[in-house]
Tab-separated table of C-alpha atoms in Angstrom:
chain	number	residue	atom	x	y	z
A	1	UNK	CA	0.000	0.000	0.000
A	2	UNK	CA	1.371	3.336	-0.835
A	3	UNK	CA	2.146	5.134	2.389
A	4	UNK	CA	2.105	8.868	2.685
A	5	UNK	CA	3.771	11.646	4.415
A	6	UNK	CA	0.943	13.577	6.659
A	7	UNK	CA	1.579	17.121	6.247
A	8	UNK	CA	1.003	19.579	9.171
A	9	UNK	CA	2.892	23.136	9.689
A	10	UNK	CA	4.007	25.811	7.014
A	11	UNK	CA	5.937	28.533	7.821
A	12	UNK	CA	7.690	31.453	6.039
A	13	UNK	CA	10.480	33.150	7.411
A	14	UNK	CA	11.325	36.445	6.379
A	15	UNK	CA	15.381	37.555	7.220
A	16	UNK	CA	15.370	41.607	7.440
A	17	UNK	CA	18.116	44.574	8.550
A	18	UNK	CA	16.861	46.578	11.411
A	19	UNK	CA	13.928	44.971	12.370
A	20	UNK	CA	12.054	45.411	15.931
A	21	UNK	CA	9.493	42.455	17.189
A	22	UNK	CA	7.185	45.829	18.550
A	23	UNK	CA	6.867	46.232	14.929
A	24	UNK	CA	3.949	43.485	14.897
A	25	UNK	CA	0.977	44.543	16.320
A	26	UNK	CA	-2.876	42.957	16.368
A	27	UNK	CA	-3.950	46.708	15.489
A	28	UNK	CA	-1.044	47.123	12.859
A	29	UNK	CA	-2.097	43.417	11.170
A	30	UNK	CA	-5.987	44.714	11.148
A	31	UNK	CA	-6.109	47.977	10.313
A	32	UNK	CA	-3.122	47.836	7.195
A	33	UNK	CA	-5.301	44.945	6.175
A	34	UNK	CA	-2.926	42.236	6.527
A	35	UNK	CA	-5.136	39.936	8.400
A	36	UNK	CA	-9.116	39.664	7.670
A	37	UNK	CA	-10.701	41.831	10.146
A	38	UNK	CA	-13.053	38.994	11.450
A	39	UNK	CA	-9.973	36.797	12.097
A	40	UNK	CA	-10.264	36.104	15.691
A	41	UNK	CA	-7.410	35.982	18.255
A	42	UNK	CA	-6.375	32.103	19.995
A	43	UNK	CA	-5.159	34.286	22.577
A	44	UNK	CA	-3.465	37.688	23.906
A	45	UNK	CA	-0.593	38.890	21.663
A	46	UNK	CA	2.604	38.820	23.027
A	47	UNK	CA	4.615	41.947	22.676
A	48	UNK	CA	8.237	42.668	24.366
A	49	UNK	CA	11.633	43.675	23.024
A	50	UNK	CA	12.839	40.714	22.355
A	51	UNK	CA	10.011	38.836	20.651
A	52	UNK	CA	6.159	39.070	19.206
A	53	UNK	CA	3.666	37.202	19.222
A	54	UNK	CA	-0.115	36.751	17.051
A	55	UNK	CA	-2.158	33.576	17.115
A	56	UNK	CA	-5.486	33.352	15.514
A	57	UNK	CA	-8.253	30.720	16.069
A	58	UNK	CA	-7.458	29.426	12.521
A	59	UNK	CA	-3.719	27.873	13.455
A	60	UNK	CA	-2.204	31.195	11.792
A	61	UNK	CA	0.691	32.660	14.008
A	62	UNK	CA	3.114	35.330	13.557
A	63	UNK	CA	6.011	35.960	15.600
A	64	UNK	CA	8.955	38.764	15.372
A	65	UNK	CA	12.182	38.229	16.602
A	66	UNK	CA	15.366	40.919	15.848
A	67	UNK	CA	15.704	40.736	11.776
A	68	UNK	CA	13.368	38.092	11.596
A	69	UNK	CA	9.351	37.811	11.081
A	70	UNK	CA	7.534	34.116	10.945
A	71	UNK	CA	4.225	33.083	9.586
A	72	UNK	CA	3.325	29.444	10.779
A	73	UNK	CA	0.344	27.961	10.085
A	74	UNK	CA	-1.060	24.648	10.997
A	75	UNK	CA	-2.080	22.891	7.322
A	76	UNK	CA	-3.099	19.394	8.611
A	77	UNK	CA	-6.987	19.684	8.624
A	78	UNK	CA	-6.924	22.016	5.276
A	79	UNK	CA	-7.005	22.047	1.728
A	80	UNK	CA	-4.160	23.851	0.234
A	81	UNK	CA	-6.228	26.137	-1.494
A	82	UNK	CA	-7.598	27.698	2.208
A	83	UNK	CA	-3.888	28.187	3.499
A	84	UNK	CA	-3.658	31.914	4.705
A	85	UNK	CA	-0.167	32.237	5.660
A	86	UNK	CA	1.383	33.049	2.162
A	87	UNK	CA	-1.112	35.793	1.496
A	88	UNK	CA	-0.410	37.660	4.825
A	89	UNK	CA	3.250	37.360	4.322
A	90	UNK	CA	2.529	39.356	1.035
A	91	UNK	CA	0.218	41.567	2.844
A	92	UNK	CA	3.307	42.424	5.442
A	93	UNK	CA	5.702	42.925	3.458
A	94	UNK	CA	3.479	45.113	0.994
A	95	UNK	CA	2.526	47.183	4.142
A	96	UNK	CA	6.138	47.825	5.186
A	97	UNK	CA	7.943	48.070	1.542
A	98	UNK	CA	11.074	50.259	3.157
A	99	UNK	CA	12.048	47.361	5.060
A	100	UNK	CA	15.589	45.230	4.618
A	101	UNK	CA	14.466	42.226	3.233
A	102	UNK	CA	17.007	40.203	3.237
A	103	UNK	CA	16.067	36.551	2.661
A	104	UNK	CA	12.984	34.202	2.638
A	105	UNK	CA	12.779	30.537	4.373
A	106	UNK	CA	9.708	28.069	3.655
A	107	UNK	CA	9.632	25.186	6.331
A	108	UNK	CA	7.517	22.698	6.269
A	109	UNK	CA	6.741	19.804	8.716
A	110	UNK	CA	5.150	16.509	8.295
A	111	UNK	CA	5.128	12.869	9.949
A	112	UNK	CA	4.193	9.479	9.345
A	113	UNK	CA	2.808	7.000	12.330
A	114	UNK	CA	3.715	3.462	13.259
A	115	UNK	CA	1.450	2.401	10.772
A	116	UNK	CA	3.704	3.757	8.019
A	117	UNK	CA	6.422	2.347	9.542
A	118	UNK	CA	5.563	-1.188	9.429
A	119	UNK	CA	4.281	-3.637	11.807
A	120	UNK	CA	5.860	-3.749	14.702
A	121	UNK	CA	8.338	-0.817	14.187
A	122	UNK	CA	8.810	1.926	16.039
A	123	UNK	CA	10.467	5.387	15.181
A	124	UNK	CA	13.545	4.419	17.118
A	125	UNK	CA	13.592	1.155	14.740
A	126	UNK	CA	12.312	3.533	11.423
A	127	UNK	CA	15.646	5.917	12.000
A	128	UNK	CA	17.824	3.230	12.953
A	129	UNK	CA	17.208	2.268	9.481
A	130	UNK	CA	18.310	4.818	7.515
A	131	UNK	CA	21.928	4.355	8.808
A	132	UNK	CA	24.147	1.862	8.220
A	133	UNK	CA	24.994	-0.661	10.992
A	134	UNK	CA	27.948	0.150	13.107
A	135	UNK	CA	29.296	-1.143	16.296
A	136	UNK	CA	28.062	2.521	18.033
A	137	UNK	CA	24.353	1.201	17.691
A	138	UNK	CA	25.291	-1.531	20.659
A	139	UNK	CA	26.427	0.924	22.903
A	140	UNK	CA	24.264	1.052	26.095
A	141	UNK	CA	21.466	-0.594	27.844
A	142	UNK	CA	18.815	0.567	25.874
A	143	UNK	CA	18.450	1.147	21.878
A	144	UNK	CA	20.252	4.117	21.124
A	145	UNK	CA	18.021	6.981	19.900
A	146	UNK	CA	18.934	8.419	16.784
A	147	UNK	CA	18.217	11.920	14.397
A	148	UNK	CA	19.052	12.692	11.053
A	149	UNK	CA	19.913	15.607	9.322
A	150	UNK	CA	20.396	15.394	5.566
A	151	UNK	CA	21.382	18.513	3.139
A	152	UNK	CA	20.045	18.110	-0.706
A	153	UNK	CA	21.491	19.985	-3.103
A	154	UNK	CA	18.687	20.661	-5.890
A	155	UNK	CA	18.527	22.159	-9.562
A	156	UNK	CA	17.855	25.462	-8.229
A	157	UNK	CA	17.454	25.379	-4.339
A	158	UNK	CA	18.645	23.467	-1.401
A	159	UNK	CA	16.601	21.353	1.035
A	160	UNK	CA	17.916	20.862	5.123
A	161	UNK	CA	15.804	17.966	6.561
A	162	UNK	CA	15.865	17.193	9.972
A	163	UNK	CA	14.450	13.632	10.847
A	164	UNK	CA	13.952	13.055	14.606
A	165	UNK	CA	10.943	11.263	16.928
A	166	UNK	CA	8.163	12.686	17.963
A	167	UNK	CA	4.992	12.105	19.888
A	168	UNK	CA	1.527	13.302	18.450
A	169	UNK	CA	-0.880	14.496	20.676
A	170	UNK	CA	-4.559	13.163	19.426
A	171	UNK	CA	-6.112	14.022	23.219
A	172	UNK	CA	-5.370	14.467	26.382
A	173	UNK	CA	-5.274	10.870	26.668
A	174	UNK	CA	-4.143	9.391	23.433
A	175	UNK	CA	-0.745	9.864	22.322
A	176	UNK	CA	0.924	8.491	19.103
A	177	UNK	CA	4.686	7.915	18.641
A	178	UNK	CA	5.566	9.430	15.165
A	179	UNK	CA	8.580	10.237	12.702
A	180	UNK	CA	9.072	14.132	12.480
A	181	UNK	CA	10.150	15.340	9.022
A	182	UNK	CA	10.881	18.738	9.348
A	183	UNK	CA	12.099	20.377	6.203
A	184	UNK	CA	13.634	24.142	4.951
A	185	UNK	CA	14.383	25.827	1.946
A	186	UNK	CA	16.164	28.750	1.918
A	187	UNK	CA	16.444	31.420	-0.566
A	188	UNK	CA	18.936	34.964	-0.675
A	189	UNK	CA	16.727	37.864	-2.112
A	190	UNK	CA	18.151	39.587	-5.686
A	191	UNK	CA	18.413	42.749	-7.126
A	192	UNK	CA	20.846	45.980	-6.330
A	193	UNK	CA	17.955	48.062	-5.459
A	194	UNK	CA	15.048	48.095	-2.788
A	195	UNK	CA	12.269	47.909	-5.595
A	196	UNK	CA	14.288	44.878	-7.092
A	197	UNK	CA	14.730	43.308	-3.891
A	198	UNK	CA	11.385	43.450	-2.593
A	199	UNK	CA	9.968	41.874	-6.117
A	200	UNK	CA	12.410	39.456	-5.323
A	201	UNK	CA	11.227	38.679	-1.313
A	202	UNK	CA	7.351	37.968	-3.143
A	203	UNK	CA	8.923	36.103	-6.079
A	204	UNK	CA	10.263	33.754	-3.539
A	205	UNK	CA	7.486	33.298	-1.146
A	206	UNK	CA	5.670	32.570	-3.799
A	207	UNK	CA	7.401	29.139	-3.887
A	208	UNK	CA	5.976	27.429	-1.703
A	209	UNK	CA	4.013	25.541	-3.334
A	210	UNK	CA	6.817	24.229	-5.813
A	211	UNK	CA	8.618	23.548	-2.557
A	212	UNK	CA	5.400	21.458	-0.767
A	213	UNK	CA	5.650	19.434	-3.798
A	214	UNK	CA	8.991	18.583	-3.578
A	215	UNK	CA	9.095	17.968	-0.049
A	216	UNK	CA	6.656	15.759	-0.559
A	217	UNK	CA	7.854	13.886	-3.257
A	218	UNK	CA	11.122	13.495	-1.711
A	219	UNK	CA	9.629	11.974	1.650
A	220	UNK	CA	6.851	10.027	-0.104
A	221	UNK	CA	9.307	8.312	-2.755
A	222	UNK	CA	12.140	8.017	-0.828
A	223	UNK	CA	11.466	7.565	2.729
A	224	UNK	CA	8.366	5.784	2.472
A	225	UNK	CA	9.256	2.803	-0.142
A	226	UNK	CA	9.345	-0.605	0.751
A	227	UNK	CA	12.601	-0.530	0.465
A	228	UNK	CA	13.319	1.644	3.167
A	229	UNK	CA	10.170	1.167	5.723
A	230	UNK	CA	10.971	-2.113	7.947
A	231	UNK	CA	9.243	-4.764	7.997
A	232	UNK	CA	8.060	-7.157	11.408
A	233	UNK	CA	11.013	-5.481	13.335
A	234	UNK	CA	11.579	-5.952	16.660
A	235	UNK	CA	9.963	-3.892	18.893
A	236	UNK	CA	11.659	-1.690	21.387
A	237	UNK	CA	11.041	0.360	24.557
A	238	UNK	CA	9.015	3.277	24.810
A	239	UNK	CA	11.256	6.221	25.062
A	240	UNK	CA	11.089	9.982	25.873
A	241	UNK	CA	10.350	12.008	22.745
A	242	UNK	CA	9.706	15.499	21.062
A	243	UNK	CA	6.526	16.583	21.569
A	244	UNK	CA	4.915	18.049	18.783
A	245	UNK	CA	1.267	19.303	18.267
A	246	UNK	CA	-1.422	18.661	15.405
């Protein structure tokens, strides 16, 4: 059976000069009409020095560090064609065009379950798997735990992917071991002017779709073959894991 990757944050990170987090506001995002004005608040903003913080009840959040300004939104309940985060990013940067855009980073997170895996296979077993056997793996009294990080150079873009464990939190009661794939692309904005360079910060978010695609291509036909999922592995001890949210 053809397993899948299940896909559930996006984010865009946008690298400026000169930035201050005090720079996001809830009445800056509503009234330059970045953000709906119906969109409702998940709770209070955050707002120091240091670091902002907007989340709305639809799983869009948007958080400002120094030189840096993310929008994350949780994708795993929607069709792509109702994901909000690339159209605010536009909206910001349109609303503050004299800023020093600098760069522009699409991440994207997904995860497969036990299921995927195999029978009896856990995500220790899963990233045990993608590296060769070695004397190293014996060392201890329990299986070691293992992460991956992997670096792909493409035609016109390069892919970081960070495999690790996580847990999946279904309810307060229900918890589901799972294999994080957490992966970035990240691009340097052109031009020698500011009018060049800011075409060139909503060329690039703009790719995110061409970069969901190949994400998932990459996990889906070469992560999740036959070849590479295990098969009636032994099982092994629960461990501690990342926790990651749905």
């Amino acid at each position: 059976m053809s397993k899948t990757v299940v896909l559930q944050n996006l984010g865009l990170a946008i690298a400026t000069n000169n930035y201050s987090p005090k720079l996001l506001s809830y009445d800056f995002l509503k009234y330059s009409d970045i953000v709906p004005g119906d969109w409702e608040l998940a709770k209070q903003p955050v707002m120091s020095d240091q670091i902002s913080q907007i989340a709305f009840r639809n799983s869009v959040t948007l958080t400002a560090q120094p030189n840096l300004i993310s929008f994350v939104e949780v994708i795993s309940a929607k069709e792509l064609t109702d994901v909000q985060a690339p159209l605010v990013a536009h909206n910001y940067v349109k609303s503050l065009p004299n800023a020093e855009y600098q760069a522009v980073g699409i991440d994207i997170r997904g995860y497969i379950t036990a299921t995927d895996m195999g029978a009896d296979t856990s995500a220790q077993d899963y990233l045990r798997s993608l590296l060769a056997p070695a004397p190293w793996q014996q060392v201890g009294t329990e299986p070691v735990k293992a992460s991956v990080q992997l670096a792909f150079t493409l035609e016109n873009k390069t892919l970081s992917l960070n495999i690790n464990e996580g847990t999946l939190y279904v309810s307060e009661e229900e918890t589901v071991p799972i294999v994080l794939f957490n992966g970035n692309f990240s691009y340097q904005a052109q031009g020698n002017t500011k009018e060049e360079r800011l075409e060139s910060i909503h060329q690039l978010l703009d790719n995110w779709q061409g970069d969901l695609d190949t994400y998932q291509e990459i996990i889906n036909t070469k992560f999740l073959t036959s070849e590479v999922v295990l098969q009636d592995a032994p099982q092994t001890p629960d461990n501690e894991v990342l926790v990651s949210q749905a």
